[in-house]
PDB file of C-alpha atoms in Angstrom:
ATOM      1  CA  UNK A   1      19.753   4.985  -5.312  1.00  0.00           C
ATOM      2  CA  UNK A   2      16.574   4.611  -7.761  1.00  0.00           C
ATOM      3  CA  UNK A   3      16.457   1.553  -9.660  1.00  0.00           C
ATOM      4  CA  UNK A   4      16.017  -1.794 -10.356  1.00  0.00           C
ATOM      5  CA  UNK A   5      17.152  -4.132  -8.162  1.00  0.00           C
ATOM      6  CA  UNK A   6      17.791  -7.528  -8.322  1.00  0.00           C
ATOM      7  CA  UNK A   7      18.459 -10.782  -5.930  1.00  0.00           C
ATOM      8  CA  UNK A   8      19.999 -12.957  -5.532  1.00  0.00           C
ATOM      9  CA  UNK A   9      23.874 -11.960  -7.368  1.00  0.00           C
ATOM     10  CA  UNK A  10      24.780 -15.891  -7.398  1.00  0.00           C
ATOM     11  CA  UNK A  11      23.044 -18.913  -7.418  1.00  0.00           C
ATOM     12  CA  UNK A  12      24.301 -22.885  -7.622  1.00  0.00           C
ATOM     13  CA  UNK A  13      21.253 -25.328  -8.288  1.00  0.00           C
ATOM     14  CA  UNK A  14      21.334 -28.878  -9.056  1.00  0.00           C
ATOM     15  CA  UNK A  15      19.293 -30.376 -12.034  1.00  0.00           C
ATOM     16  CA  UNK A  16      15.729 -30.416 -11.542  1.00  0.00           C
ATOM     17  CA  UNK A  17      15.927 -27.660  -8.360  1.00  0.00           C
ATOM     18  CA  UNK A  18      13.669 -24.739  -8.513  1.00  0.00           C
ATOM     19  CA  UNK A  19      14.180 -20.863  -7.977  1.00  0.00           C
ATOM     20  CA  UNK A  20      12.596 -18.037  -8.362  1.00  0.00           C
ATOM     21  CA  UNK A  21      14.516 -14.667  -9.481  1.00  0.00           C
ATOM     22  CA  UNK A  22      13.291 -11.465  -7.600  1.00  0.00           C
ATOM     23  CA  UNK A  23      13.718  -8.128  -9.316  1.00  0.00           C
ATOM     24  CA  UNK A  24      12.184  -4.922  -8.030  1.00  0.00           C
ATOM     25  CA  UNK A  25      12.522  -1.385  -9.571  1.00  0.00           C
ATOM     26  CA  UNK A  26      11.066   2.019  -7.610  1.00  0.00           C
ATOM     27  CA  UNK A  27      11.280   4.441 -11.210  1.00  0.00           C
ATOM     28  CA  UNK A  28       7.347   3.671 -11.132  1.00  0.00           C
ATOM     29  CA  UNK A  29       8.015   2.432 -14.785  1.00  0.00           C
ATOM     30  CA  UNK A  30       5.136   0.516 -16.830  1.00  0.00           C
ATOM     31  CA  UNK A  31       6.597  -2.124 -18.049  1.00  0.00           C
ATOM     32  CA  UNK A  32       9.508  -4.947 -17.236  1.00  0.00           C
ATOM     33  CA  UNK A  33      11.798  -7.631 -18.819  1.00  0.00           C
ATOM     34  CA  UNK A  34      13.800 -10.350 -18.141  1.00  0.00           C
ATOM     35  CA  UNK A  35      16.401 -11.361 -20.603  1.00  0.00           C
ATOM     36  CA  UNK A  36      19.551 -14.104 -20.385  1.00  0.00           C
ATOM     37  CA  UNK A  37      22.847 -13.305 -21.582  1.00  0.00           C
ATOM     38  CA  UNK A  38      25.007 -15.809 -23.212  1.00  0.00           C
ATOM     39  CA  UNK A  39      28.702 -15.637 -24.478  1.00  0.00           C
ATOM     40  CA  UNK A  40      28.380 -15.056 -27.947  1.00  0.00           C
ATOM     41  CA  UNK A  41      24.662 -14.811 -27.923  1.00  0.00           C
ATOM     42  CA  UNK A  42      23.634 -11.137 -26.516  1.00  0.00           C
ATOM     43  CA  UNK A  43      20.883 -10.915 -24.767  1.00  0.00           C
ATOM     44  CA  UNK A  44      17.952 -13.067 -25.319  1.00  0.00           C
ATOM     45  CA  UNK A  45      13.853 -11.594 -24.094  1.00  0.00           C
ATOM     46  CA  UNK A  46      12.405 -14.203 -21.864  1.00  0.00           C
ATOM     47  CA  UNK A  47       9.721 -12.732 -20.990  1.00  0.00           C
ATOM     48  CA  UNK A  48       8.249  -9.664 -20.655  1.00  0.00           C
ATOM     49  CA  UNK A  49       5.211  -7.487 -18.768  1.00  0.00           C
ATOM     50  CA  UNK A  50       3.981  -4.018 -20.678  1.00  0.00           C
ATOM     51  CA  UNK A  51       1.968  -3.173 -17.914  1.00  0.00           C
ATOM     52  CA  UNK A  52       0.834  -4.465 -14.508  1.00  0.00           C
ATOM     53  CA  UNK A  53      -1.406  -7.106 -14.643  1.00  0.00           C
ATOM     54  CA  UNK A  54       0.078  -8.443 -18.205  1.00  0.00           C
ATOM     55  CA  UNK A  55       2.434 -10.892 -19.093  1.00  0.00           C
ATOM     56  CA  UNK A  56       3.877 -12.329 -22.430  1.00  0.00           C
ATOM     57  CA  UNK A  57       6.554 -14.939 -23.883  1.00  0.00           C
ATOM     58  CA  UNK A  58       9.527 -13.252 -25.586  1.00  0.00           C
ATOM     59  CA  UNK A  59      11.635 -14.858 -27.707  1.00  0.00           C
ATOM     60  CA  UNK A  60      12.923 -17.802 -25.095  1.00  0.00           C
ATOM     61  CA  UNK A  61      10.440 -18.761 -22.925  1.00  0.00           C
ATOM     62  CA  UNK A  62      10.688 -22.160 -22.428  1.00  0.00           C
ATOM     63  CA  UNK A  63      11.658 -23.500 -18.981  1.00  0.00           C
ATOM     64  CA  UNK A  64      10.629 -20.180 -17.591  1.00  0.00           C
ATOM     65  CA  UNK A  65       7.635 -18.626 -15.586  1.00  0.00           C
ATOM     66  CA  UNK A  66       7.027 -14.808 -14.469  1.00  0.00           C
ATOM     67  CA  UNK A  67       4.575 -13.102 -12.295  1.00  0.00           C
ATOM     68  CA  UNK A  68       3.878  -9.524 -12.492  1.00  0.00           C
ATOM     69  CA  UNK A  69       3.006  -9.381  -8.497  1.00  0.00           C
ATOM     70  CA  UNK A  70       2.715  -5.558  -8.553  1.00  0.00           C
ATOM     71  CA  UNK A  71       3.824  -2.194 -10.642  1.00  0.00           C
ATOM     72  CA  UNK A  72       7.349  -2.815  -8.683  1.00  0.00           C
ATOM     73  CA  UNK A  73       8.055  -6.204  -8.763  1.00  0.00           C
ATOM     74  CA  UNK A  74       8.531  -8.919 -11.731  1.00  0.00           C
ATOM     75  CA  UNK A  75       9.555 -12.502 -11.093  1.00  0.00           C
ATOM     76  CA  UNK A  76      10.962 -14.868 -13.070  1.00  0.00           C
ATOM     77  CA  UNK A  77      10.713 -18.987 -11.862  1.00  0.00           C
ATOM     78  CA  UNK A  78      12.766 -21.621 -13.228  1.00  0.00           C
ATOM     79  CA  UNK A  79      10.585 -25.247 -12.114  1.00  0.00           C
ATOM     80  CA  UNK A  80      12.643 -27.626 -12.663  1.00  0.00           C
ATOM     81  CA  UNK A  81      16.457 -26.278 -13.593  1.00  0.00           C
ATOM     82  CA  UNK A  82      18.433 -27.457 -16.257  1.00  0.00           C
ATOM     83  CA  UNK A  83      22.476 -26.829 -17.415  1.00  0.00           C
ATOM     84  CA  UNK A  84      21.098 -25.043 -20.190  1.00  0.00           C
ATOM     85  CA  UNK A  85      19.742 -22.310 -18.149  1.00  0.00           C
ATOM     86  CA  UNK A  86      23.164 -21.207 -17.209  1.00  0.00           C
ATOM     87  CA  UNK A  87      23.681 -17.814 -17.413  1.00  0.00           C
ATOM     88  CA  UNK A  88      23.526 -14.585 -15.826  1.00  0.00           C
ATOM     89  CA  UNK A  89      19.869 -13.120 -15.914  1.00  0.00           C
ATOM     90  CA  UNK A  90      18.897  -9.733 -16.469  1.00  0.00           C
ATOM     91  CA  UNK A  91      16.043  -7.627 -15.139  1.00  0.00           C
ATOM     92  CA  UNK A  92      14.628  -4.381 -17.084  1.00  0.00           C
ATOM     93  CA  UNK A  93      12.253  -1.658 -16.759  1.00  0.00           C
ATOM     94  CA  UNK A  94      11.272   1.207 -18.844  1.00  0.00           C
ATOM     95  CA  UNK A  95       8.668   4.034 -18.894  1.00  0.00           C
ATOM     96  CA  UNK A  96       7.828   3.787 -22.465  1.00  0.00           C
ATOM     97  CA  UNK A  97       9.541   6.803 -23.211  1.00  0.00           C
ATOM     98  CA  UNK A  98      12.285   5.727 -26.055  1.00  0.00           C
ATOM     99  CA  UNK A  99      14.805   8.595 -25.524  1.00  0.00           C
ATOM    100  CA  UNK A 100      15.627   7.224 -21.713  1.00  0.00           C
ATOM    101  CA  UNK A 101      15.883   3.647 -22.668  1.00  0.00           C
ATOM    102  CA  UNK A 102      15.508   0.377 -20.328  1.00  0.00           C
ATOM    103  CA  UNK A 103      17.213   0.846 -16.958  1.00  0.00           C
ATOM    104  CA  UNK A 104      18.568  -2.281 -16.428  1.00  0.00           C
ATOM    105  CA  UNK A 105      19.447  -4.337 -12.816  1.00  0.00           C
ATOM    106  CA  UNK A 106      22.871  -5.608 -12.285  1.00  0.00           C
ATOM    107  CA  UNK A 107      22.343  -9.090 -12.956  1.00  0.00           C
ATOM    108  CA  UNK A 108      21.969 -12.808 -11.542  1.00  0.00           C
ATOM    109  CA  UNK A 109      24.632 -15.471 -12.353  1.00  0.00           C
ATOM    110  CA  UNK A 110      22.801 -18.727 -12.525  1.00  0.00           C
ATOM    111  CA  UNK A 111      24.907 -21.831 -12.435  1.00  0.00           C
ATOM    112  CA  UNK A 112      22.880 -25.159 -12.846  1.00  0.00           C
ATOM    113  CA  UNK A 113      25.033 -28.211 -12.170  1.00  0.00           C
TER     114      UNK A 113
ATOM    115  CA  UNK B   1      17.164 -14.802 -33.833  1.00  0.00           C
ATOM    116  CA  UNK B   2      19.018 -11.859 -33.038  1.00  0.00           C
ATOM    117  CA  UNK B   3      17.848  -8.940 -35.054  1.00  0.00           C
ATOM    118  CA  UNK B   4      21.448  -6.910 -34.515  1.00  0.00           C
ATOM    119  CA  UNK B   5      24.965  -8.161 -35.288  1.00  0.00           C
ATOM    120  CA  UNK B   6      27.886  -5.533 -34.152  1.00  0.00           C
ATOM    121  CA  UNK B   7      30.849  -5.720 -35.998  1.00  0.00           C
ATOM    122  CA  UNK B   8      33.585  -6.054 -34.799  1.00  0.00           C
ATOM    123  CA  UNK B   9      32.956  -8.384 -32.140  1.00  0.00           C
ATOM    124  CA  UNK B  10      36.209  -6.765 -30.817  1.00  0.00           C
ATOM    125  CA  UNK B  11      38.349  -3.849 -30.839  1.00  0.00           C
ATOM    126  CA  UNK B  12      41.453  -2.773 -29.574  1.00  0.00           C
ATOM    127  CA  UNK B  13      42.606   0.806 -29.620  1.00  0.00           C
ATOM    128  CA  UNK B  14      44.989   3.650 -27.876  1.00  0.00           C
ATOM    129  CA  UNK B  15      44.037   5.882 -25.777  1.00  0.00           C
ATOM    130  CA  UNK B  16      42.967   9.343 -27.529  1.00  0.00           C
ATOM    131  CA  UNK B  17      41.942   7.620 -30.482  1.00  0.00           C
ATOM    132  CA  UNK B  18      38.323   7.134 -32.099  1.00  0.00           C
ATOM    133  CA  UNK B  19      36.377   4.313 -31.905  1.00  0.00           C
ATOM    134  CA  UNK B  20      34.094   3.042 -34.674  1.00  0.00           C
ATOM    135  CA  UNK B  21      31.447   0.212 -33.864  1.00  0.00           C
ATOM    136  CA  UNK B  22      28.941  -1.017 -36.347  1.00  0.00           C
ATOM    137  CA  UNK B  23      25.303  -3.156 -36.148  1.00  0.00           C
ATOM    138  CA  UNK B  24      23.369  -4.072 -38.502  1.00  0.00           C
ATOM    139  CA  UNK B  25      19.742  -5.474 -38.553  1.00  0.00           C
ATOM    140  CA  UNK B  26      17.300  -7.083 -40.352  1.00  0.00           C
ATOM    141  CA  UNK B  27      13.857  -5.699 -40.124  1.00  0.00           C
ATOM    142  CA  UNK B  28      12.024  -2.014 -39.938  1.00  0.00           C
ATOM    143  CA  UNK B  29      12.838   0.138 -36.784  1.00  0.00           C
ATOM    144  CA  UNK B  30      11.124   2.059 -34.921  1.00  0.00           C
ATOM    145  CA  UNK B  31      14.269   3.331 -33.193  1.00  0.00           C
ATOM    146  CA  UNK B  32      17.552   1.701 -32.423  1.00  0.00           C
ATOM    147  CA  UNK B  33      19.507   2.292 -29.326  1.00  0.00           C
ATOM    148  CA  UNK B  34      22.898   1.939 -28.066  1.00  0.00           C
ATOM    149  CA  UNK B  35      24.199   0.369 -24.477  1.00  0.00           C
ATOM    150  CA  UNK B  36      27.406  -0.224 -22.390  1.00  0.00           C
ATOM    151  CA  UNK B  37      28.106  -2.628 -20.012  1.00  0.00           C
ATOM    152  CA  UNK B  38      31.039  -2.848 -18.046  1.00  0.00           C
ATOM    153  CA  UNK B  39      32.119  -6.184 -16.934  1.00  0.00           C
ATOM    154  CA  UNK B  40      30.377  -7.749 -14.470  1.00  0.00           C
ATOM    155  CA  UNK B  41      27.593  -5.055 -14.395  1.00  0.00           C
ATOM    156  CA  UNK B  42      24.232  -4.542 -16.039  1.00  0.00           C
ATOM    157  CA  UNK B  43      23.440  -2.727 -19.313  1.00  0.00           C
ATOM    158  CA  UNK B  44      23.456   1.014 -19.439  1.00  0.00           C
ATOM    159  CA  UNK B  45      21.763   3.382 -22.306  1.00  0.00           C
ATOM    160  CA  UNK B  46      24.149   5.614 -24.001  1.00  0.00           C
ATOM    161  CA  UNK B  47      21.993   6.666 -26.892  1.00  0.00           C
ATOM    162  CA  UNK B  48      18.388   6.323 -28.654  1.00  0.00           C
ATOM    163  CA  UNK B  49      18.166   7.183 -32.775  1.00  0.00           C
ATOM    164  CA  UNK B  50      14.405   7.073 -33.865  1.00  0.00           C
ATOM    165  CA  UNK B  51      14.009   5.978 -37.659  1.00  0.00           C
ATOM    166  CA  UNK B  52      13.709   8.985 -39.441  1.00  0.00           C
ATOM    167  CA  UNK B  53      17.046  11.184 -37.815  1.00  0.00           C
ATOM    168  CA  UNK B  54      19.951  10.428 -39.343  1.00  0.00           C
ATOM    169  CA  UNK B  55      22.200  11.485 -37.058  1.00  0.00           C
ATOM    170  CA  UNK B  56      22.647  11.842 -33.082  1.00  0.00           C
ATOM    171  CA  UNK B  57      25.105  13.131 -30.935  1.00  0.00           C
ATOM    172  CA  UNK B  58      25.652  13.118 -27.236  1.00  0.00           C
ATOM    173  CA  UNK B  59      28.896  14.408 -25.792  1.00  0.00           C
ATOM    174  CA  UNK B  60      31.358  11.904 -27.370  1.00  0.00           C
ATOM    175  CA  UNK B  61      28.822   9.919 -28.952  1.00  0.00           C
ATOM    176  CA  UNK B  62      28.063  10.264 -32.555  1.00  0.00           C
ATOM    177  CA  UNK B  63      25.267   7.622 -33.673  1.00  0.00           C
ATOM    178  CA  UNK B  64      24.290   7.340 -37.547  1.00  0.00           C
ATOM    179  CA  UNK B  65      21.716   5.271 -38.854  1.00  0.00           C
ATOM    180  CA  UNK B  66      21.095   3.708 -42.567  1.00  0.00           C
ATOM    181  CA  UNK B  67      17.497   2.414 -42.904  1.00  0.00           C
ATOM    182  CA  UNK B  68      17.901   1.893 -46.292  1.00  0.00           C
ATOM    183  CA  UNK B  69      20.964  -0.362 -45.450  1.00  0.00           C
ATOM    184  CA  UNK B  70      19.695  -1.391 -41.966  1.00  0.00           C
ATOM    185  CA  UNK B  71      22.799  -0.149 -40.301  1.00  0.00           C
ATOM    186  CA  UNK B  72      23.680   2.570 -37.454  1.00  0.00           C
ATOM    187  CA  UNK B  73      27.152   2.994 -36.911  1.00  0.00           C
ATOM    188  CA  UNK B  74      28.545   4.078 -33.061  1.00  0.00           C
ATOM    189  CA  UNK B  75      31.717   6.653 -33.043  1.00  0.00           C
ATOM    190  CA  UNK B  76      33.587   7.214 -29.353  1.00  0.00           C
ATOM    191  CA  UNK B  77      35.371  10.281 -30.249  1.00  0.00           C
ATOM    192  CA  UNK B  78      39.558  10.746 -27.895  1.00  0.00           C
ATOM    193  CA  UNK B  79      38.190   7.152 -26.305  1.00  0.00           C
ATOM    194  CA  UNK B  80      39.417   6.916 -22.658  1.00  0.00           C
ATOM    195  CA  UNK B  81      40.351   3.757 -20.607  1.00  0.00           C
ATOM    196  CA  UNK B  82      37.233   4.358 -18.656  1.00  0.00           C
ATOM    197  CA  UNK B  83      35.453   3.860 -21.994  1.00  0.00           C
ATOM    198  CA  UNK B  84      36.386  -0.020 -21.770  1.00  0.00           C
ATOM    199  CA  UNK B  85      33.380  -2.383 -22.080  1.00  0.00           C
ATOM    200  CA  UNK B  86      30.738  -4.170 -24.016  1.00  0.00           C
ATOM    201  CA  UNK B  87      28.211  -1.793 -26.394  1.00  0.00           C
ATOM    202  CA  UNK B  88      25.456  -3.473 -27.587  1.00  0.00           C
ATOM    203  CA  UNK B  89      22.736  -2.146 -30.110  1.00  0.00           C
ATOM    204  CA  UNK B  90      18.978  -2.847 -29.480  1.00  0.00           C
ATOM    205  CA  UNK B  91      16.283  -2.348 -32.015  1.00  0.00           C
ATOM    206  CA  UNK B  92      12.571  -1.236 -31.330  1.00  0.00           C
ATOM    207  CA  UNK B  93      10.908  -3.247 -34.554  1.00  0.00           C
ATOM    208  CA  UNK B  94       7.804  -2.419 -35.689  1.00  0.00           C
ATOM    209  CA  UNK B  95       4.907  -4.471 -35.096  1.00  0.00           C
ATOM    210  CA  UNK B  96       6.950  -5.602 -32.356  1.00  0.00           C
ATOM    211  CA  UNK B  97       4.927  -4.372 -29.356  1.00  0.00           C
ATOM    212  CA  UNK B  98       5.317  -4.167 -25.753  1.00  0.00           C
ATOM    213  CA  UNK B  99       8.450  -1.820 -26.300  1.00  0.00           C
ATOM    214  CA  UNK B 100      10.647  -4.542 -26.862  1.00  0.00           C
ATOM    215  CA  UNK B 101      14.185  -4.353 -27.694  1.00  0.00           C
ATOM    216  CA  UNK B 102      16.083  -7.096 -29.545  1.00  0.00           C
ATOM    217  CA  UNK B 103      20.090  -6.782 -28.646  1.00  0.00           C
ATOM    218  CA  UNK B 104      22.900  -7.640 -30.794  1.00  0.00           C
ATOM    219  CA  UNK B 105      25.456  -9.291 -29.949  1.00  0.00           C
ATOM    220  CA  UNK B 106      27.906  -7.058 -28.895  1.00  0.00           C
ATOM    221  CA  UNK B 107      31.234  -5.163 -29.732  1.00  0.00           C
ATOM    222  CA  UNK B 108      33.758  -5.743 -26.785  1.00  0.00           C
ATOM    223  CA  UNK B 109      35.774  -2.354 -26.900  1.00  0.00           C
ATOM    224  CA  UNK B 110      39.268  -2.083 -24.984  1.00  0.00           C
ATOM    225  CA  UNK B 111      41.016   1.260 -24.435  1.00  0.00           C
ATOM    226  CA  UNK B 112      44.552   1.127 -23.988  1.00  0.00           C
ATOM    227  CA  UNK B 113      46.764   3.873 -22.293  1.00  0.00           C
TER     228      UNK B 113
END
């Protein structure tokens, strides 16, 4: 099915590991996002990439790094993990038309211990 | 920040009966949209309301939105148990860029039978 897809589900790192996030969508959309959902909080922007080639801090970048590799595929690395970056990660993508909305992945839970 | 807050954060109802969900936010819109998530899953759009309509259906949807009170109201009309999950309001601002959405925080809706 069309969409964007995300690896791995689960993760269990240790303070200080490193990871890197993998999401992929095949909707040919412009433009991708990776957000972190907290209890209580929502979901917060990390960062995000309008187009290929582009990338910019949302609103809680630190600790965080992304690479826009192609039109398909948007990264996000955590260097050096921390217990504050547990949480379940989200990967969007949308075509820039407003009526169809973000199509979103189904989510990495990220457990830093 | 978060530029949504849903109220309530949670809601109980019978099946068959209507469900009312509010957010409200603090800056100009470009449009404000409207997602479920199940639990466990990822975000899915239900509904997009651009800043000068007043008023959107789809199906058993009914959105309303207030700019002059910075509200939209979300109305789930005979709710099913299948209608069970998270909805969460987004906000395009203006000036914002990128086609970002900023998410609320989330009305957890459960449908009793």
């Amino acid at each position: 099915n069309a969409g964007v897809t995300q690896t791995p589900k689960f993760q269990v790192l240790k303070t200080g590991q490193s990871m890197t996030l993998q999401c992929a969508q095949d909707m040919n959309h412009n433009s991708m996002y990776w957000y972190r959902q907290d209890p209580g909080m929502g979901l917060r922007l990390i960062y995000y990439s309008a187009s290929e080639g582009t990338t910019d801090k949302g609103e809680v970048p630190n600790g965080y790094n992304v690479s826009r590799l192609n039109k398909r595929e948007f990264s996000l690395r955590l260097e050096s993990a921390a217990p504050s970056q547990t949480s379940v990660y989200f990967c969007a993508s949308s075509d820039g038309i407003h009526s169809r909305g973000y199509t979103f992945g189904s989510g990495t839970r990220l457990t830093v211990v | 920040s978060q530029q949504g807050e849903e109220d309530p954060q949670a809601l109980s109802i019978q099946e068959g009966e209507n469900a009312t969900m509010n957010c409200s936010y603090k800056t100009s819109i470009n449009n404000l949209q409207w997602y479920r998530q199940n639990s466990g899953r990822g975000l899915v759009h239900l509904i997009l309301i651009r800043s000068n309509e007043r008023e959107k259906h789809s199906g058993r949807l009914r959105v309303t939105l207030d700019t002059s009170k910075k509200s939209s109201s979300l109305l789930i009309t005979a709710s099913r148990a299948a209608d069970t999950a998270s909805y969460f309001c987004a906000t395009d601002r203006v000036g914002g860029g990128g086609n970002k959405l900023t998410f609320g925080t989330g009305t957890q809706l459960k449908v009793e039978l």
